[in-house]
mmCIF file of C-alpha atoms in Angstrom:
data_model
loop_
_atom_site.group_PDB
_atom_site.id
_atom_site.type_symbol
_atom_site.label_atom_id
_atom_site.label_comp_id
_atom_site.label_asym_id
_atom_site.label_seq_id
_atom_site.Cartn_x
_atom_site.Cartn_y
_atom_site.Cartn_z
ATOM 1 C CA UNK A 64 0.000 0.000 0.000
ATOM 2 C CA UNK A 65 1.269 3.309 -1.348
ATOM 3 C CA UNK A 66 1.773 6.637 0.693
ATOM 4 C CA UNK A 67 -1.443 7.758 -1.182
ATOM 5 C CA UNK A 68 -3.806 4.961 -0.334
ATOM 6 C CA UNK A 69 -2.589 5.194 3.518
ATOM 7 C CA UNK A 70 -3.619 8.942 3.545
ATOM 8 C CA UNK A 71 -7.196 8.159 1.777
ATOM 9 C CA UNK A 72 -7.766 5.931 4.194
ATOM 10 C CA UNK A 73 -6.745 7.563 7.190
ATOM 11 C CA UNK A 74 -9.217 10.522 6.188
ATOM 12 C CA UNK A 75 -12.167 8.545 5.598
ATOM 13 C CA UNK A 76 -11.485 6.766 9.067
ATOM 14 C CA UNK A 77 -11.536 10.357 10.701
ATOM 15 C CA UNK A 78 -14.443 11.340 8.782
ATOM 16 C CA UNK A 79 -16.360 8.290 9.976
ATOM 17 C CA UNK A 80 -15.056 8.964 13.334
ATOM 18 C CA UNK A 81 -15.936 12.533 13.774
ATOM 19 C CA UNK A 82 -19.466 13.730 14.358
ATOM 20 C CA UNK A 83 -21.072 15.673 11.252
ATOM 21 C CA UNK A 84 -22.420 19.203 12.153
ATOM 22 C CA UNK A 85 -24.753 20.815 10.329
ATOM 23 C CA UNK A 86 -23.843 23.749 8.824
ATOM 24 C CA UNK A 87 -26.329 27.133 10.133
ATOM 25 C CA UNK A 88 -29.187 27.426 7.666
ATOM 26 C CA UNK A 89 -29.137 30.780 5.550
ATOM 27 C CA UNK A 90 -32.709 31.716 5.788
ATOM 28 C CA UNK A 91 -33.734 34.773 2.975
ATOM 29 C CA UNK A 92 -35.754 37.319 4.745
ATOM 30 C CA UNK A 93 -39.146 37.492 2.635
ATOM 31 C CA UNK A 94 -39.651 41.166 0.969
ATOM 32 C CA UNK A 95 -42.303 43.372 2.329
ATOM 33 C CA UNK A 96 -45.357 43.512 0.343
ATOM 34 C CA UNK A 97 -45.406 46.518 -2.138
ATOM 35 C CA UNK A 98 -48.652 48.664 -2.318
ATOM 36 C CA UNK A 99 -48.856 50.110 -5.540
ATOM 37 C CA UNK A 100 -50.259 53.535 -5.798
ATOM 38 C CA UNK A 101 -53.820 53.180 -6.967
ATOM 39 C CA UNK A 102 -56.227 55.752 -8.496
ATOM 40 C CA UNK A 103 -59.212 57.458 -6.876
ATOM 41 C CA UNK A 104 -61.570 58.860 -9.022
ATOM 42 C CA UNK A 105 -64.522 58.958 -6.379
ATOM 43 C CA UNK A 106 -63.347 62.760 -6.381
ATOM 44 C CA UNK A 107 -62.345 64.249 -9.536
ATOM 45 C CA UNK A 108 -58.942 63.506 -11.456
ATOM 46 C CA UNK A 109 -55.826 63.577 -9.758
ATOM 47 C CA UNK A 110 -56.307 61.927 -6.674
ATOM 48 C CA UNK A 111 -54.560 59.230 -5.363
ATOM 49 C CA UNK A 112 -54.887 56.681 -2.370
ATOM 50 C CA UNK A 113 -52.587 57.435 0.131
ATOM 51 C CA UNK A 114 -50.856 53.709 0.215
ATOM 52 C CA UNK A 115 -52.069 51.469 3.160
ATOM 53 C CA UNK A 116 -55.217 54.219 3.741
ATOM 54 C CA UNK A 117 -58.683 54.981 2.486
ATOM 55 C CA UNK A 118 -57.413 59.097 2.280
ATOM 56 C CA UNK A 119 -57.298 60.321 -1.275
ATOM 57 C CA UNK A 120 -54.560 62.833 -2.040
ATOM 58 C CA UNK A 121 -54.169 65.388 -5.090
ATOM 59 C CA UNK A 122 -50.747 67.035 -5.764
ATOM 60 C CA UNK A 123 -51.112 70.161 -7.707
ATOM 61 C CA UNK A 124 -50.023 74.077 -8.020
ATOM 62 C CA UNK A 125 -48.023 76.106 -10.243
ATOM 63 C CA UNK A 126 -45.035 78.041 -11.601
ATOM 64 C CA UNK A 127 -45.260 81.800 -12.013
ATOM 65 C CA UNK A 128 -42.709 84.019 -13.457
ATOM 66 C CA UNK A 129 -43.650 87.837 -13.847
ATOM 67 C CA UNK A 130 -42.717 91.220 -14.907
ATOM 68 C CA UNK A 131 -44.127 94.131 -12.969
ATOM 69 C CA UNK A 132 -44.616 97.511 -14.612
ATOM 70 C CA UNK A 133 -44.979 100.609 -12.685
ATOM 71 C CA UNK A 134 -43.523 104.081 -11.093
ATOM 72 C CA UNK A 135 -41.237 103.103 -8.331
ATOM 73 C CA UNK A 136 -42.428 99.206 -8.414
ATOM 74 C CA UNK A 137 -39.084 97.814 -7.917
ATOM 75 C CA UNK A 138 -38.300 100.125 -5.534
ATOM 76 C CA UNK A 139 -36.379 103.058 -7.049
ATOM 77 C CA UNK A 140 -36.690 101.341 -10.592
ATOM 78 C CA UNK A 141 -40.162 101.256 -12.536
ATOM 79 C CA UNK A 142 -39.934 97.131 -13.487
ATOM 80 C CA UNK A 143 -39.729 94.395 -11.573
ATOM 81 C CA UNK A 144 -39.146 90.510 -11.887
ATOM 82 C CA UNK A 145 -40.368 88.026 -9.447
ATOM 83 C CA UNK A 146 -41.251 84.488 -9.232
ATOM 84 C CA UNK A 147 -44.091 82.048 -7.368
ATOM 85 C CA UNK A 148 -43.964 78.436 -6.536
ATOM 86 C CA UNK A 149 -47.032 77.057 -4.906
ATOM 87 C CA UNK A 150 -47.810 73.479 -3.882
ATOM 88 C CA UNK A 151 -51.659 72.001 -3.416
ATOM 89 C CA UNK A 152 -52.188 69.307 -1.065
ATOM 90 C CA UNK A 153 -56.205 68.103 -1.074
ATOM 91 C CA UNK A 154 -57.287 65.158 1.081
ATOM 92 C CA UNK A 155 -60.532 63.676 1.066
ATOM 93 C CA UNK A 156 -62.080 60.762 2.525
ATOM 94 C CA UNK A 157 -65.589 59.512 3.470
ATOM 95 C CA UNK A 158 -67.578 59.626 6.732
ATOM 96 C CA UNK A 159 -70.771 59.361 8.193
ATOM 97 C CA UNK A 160 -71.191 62.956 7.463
ATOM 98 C CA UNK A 161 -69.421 62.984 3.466
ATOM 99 C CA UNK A 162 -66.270 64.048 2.147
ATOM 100 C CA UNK A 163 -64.059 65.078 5.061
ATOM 101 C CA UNK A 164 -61.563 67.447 3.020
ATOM 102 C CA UNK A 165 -58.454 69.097 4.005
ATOM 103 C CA UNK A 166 -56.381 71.865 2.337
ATOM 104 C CA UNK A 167 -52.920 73.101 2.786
ATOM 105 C CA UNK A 168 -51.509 75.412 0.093
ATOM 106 C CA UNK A 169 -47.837 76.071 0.273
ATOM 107 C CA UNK A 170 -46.270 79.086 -1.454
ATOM 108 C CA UNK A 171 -43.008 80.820 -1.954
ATOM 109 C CA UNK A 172 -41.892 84.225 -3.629
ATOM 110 C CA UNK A 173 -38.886 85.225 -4.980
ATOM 111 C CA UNK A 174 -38.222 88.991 -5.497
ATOM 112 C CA UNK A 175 -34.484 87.697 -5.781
ATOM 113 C CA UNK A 176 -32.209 85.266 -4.707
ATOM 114 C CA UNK A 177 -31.549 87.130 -1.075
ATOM 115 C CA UNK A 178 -35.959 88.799 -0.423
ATOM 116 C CA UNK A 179 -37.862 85.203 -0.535
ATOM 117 C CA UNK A 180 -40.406 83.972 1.482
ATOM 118 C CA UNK A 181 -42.358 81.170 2.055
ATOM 119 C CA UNK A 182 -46.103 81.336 3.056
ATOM 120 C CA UNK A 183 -49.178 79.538 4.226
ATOM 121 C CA UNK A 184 -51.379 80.719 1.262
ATOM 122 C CA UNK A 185 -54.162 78.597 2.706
ATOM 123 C CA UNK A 186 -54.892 75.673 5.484
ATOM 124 C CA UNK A 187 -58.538 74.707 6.234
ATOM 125 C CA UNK A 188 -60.460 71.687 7.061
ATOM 126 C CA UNK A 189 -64.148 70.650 5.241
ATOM 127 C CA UNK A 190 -67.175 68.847 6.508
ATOM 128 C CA UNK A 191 -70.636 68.562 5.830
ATOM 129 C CA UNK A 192 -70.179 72.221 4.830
ATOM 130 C CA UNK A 193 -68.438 73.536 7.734
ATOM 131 C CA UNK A 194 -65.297 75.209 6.929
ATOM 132 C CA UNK A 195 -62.636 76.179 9.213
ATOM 133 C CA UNK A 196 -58.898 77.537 9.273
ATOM 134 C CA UNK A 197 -57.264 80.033 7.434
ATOM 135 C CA UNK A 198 -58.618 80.609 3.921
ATOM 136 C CA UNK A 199 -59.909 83.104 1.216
ATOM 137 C CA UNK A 200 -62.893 84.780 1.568
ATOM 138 C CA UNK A 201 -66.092 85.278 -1.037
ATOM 139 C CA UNK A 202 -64.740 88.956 -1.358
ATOM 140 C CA UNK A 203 -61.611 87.861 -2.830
ATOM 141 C CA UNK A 204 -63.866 86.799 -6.011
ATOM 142 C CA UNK A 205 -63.667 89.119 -9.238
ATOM 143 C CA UNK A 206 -64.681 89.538 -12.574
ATOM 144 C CA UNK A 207 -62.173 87.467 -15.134
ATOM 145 C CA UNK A 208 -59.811 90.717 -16.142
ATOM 146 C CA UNK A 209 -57.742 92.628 -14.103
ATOM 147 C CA UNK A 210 -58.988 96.059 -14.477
ATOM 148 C CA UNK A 211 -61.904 95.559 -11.095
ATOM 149 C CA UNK A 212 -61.157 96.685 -7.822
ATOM 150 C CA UNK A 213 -64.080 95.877 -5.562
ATOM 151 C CA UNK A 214 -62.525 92.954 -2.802
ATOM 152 C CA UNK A 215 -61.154 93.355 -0.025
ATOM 153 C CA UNK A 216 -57.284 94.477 1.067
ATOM 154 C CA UNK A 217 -56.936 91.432 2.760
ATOM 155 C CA UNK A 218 -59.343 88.312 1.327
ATOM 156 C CA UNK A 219 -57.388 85.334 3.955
ATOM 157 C CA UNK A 220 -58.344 85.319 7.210
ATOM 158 C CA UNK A 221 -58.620 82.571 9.862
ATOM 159 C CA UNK A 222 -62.341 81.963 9.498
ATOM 160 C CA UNK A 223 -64.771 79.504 10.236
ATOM 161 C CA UNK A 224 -68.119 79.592 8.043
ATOM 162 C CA UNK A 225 -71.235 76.995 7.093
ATOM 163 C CA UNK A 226 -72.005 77.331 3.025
ATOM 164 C CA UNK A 227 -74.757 75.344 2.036
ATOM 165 C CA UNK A 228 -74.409 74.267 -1.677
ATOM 166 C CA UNK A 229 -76.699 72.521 -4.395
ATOM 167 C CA UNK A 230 -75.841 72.066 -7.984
ATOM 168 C CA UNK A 231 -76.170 75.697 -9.151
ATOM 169 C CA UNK A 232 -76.991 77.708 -5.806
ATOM 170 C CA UNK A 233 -74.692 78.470 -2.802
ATOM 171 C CA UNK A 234 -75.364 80.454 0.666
ATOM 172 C CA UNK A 235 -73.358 80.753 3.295
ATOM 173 C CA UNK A 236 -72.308 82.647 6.770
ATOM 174 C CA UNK A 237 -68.671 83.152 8.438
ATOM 175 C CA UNK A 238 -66.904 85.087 11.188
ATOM 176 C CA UNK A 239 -63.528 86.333 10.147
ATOM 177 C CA UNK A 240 -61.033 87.495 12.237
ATOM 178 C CA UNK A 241 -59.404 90.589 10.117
ATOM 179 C CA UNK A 242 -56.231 91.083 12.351
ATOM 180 C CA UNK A 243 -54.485 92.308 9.718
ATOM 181 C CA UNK A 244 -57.638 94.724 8.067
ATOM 182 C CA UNK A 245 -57.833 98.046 7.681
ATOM 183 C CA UNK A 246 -58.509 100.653 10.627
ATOM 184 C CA UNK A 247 -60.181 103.868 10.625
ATOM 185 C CA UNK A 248 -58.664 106.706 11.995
ATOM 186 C CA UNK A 249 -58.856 110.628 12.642
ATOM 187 C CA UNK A 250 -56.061 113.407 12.167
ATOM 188 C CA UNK A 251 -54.470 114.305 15.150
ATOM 189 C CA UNK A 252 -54.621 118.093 15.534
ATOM 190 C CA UNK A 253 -51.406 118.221 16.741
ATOM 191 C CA UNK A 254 -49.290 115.509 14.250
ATOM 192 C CA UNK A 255 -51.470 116.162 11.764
ATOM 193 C CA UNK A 256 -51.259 111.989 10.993
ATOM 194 C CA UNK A 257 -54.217 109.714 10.879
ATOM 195 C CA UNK A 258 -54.424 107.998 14.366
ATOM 196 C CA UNK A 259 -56.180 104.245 14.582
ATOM 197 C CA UNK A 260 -59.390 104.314 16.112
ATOM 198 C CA UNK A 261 -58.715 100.474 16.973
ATOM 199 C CA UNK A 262 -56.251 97.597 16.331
ATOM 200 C CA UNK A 263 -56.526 94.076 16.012
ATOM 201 C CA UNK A 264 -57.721 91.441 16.938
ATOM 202 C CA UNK A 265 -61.146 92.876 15.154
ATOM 203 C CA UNK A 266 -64.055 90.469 13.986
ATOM 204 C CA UNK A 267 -66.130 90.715 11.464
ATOM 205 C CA UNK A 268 -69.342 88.394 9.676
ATOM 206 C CA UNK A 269 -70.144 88.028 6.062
ATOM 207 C CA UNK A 270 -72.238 86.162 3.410
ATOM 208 C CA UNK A 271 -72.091 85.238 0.166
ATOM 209 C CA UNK A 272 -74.721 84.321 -2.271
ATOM 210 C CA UNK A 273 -74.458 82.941 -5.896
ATOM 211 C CA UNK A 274 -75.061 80.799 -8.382
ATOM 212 C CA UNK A 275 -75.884 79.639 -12.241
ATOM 213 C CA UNK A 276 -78.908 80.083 -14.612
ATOM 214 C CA UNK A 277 -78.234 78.968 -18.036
ATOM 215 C CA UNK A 278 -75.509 81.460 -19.490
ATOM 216 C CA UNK A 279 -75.777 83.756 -16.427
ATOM 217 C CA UNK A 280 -74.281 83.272 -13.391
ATOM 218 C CA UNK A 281 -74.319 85.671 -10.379
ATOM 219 C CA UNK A 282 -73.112 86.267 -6.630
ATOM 220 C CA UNK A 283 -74.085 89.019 -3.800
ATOM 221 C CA UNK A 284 -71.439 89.288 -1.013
ATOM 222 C CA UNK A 285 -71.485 91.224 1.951
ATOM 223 C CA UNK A 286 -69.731 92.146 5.367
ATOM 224 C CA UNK A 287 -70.097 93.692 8.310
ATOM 225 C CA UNK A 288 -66.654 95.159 10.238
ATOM 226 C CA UNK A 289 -67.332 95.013 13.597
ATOM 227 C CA UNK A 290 -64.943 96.964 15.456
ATOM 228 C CA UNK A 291 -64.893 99.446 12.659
ATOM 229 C CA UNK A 292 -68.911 99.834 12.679
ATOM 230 C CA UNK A 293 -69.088 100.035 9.296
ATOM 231 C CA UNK A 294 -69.970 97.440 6.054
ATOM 232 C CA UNK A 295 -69.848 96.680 2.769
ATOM 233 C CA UNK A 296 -72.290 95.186 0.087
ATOM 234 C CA UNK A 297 -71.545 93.901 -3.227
ATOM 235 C CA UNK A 298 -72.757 92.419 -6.638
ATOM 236 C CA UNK A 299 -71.574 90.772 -9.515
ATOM 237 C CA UNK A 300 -72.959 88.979 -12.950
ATOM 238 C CA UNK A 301 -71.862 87.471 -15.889
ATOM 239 C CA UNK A 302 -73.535 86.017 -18.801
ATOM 240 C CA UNK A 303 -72.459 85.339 -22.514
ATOM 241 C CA UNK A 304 -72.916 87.654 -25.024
ATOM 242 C CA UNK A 305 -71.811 86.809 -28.914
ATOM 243 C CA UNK A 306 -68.490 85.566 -28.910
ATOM 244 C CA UNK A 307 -67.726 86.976 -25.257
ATOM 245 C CA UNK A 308 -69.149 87.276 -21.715
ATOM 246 C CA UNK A 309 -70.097 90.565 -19.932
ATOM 247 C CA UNK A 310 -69.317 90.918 -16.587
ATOM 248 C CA UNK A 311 -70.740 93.896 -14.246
ATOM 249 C CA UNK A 312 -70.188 94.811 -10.610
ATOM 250 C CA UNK A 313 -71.212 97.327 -7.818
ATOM 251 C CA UNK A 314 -70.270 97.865 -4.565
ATOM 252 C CA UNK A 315 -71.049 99.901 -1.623
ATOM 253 C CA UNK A 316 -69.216 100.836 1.583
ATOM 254 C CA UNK A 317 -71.244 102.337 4.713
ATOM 255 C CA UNK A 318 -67.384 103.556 5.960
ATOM 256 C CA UNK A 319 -64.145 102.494 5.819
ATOM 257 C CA UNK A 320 -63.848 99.252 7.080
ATOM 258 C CA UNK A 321 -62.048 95.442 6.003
ATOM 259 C CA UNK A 322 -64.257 94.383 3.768
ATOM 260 C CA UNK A 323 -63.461 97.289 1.478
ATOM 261 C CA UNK A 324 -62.344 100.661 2.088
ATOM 262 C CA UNK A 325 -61.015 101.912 -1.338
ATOM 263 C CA UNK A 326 -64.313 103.895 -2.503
ATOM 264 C CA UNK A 327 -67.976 105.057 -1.105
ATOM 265 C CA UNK A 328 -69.522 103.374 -4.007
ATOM 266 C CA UNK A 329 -68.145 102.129 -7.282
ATOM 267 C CA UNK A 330 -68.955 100.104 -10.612
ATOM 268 C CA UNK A 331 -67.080 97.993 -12.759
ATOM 269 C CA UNK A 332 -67.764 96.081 -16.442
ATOM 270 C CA UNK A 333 -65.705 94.055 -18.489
ATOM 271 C CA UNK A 334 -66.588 92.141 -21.779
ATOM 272 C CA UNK A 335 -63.910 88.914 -22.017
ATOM 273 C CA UNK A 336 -63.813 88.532 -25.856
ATOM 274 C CA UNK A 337 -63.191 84.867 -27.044
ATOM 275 C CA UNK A 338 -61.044 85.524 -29.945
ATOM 276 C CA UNK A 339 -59.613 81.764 -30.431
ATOM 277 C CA UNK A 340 -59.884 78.686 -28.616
ATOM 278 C CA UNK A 341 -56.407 80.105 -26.736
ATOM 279 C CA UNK A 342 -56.644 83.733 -27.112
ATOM 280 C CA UNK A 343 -59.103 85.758 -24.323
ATOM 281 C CA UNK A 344 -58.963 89.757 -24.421
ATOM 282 C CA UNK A 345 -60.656 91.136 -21.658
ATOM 283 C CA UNK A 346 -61.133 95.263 -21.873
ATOM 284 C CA UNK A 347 -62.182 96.726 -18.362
ATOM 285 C CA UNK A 348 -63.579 99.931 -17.000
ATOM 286 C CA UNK A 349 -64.315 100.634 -13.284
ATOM 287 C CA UNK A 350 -65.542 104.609 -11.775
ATOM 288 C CA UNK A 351 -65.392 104.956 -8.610
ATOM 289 C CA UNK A 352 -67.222 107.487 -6.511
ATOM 290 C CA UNK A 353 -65.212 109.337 -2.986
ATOM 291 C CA UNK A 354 -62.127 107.599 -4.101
ATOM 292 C CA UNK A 355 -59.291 107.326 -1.054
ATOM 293 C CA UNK A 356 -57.348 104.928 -3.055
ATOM 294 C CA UNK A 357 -55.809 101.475 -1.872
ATOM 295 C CA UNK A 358 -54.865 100.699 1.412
ATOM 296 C CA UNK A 359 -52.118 97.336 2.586
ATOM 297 C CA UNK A 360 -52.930 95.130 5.324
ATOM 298 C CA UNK A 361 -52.950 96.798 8.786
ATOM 299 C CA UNK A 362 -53.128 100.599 7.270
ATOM 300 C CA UNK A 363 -54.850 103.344 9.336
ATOM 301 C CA UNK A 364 -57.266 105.272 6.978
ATOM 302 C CA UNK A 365 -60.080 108.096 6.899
ATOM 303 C CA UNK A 366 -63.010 107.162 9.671
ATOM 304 C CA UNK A 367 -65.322 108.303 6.166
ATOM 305 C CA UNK A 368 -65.402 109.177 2.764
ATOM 306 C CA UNK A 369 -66.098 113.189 3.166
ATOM 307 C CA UNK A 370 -63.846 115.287 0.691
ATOM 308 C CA UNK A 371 -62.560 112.457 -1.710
ATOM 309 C CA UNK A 372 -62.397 112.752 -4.941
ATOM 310 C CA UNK A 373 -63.636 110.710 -7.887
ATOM 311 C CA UNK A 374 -61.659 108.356 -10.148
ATOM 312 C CA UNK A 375 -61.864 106.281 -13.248
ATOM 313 C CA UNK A 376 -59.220 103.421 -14.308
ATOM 314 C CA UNK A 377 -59.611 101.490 -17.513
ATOM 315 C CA UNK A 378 -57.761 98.553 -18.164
ATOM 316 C CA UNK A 379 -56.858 95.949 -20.978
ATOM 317 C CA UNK A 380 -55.626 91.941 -20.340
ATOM 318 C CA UNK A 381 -54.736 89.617 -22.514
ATOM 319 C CA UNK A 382 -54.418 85.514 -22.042
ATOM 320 C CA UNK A 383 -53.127 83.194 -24.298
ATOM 321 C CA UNK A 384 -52.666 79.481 -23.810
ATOM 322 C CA UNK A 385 -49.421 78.570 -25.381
ATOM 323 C CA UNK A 386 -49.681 74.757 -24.756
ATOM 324 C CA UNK A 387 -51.568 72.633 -22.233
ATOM 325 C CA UNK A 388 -50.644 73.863 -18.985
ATOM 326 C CA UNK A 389 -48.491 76.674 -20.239
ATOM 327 C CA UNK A 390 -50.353 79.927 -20.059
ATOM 328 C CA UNK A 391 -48.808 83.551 -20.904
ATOM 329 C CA UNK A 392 -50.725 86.657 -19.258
ATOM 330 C CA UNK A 393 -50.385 90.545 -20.209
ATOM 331 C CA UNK A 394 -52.110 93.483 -18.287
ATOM 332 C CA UNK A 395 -51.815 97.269 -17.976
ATOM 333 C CA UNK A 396 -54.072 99.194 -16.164
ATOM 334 C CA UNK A 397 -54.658 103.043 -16.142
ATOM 335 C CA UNK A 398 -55.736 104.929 -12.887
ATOM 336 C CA UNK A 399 -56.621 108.659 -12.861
ATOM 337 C CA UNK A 400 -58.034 110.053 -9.904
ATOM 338 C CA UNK A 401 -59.638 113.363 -9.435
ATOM 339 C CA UNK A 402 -57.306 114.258 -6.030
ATOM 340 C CA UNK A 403 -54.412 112.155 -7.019
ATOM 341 C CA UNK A 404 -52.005 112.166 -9.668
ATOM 342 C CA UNK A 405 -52.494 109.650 -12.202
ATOM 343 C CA UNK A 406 -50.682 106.659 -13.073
ATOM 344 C CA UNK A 407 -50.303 103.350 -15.202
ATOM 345 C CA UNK A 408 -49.149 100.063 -13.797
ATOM 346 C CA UNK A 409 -48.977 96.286 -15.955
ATOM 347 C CA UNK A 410 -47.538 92.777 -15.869
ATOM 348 C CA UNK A 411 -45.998 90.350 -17.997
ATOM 349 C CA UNK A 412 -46.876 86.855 -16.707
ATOM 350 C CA UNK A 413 -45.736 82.740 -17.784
ATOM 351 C CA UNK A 414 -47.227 80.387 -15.519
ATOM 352 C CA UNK A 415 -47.277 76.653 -16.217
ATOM 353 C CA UNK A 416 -49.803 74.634 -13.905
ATOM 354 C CA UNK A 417 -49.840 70.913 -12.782
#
């Protein structure tokens, strides 16, 4: 027997000798199961199931880039460029009383790359017609152009309101707080400056009517400023006329007060011409009677209306729809009021919506 047989057979002998252990099992962990994202169309298009709920989700918003025209606009230069991002989050789901819906609406300026900011545009919740949190009010509605001026300075307020709704007829009450409103005030005989009559945190109640009847379609909003003591009432109505739709508006104001505070009284028309399927031109003219002009959130105005001036602004906007999505905007406005010089503002706007 050969070297080579003696080692074979001295390993089997130890291999027969020596106690087999079983090498540890590899065991393959199994993979989660994957939810796929499926559609919900119990809402409208767009929405979503949120995976592993019943909650239906819709991503949408926009793109803005603009061009503002105007004296002293950008500061010490009469243009100005700025940009908008804003983000839509809607959830809906069913209950016991329907569509529980909430709303948060993200959105962020850009004057340049250093003045930004980033906003809560809106953030409300929706029941059985309840609606509560911060969002836009009826008076920040309009006519299609740009040339009307008959909302509010500030339209978002943290509200809470009950709208009842059927298919073409709306009605509905809400308290608003208007923090950040406007304030009436009288001259100080000393300073000579206006002097608030009140501050925040005033409250104030309004309602809005509206609705549809064949080619016409109409609301009636009005408001009541509390702490101010003073209201305002306003109407609106469109219908289509030949290859456009005419749109007329009036509005009163008892006083100064939040719910608007530019004019006693004033009326506005527009007629939005349907050129092409794509192309809208919308010619505007609004008079206003005891003009005091515009006011910004939180400004201290004239307690009434006594001694103002008249004004008239006419106005011209275009909109075109380059593609699907892609939209291209152009408005100038002039303003000539009897007390005040006069002046003509515009924008250039591309805004492409998802």
């Amino acid at each position: 027997m050969n070297i080579r047989m003696v080692l074979l057979a001295s390993a089997a002998a130890f291999a027969a000798s020596t106690p087999v252990l079983a090498a540890d099992a590899i065991v393959a962990a199994e993979p989660e199961p994957v939810e796929y994202v499926r559609v919900c169309d119990a809402y409208g298009t767009g929405y979503f199931y949120i995976p592993g709920t019943e909650t239906c989700l819709k991503i949408e918003g926009y793109i803005r880039f603009q061009v503002n025209v105007g004296e002293d606009v950008g500061g010490d230069s009469d243009w100005d460029a700025v940009t908008r991002g804003q983000v839509q989050f809607t959830a809906k789901s069913d209950t016991e009383y329907g569509p529980l819906t909430g709303v948060i609406v993200m959105q962020f300026n850009a004057d340049n790359a250093t003045d930004q900011d980033a906003i809560l545009d809106s953030a409300y919740l929706d029941v059985a017609g309840f609606r509560a949190g911060l969002f836009y009010s009826w008076w920040d509605d309009g006519l299609s152009g740009e040339t009307d001026d008959i909302g509010s300075v500030v339209t978002l307020h943290n509200s809470i309101r009950y709208q009842y709704e059927s298919g073409t007829f709306y009605a509905g009450l809400s308290v608003d707080e208007l923090e950040d409103g406007v304030y009436q005030g009288d001259v100080d005989p000393v300073t000579g400056l206006l002097v608030p009559n009140d501050g925040p945190n005033n409250v104030g109640v309004a309602f809005g009517v509206g609705g549809t009847a064949g080619a016409f379609s109409y609301q009636v909003t009005g408001g009541w400023d509390v702490d101010n003591e003073d209201g305002a009432i306003r109407a609106m109505g469109t219908v289509d006329i030949g290859p456009g739709t005419l749109g007329l508006a009036a509005v009163y104001s008892s006083g100064p007060n939040s719910y608007y505070s530019t004019a006693e009284w004033a009326v506005a028309a527009e007629y939005a011409i349907k050129a092409t399927d794509k192309l809208k031109i919308t010619p505007g003219v609004q008079y206003y009677a005891n003009y005091i002009g515009g006011a910004s959130a939180g400004d201290t105005v004239p307690s009434d209306y006594d001694g103002a001036g008249d004004a008239w602004k006419v106005g011209l906007t275009v909109d075109y729809q380059i593609v699907d999505n892609f939209y291209a905007k152009a408005s100038v406005q002039y303003l000539d009021p009897e007390d005040a010089d006069d002046s003509t503002t515009g924008y250039f706007r591309l805004q492409r919506s998802f």
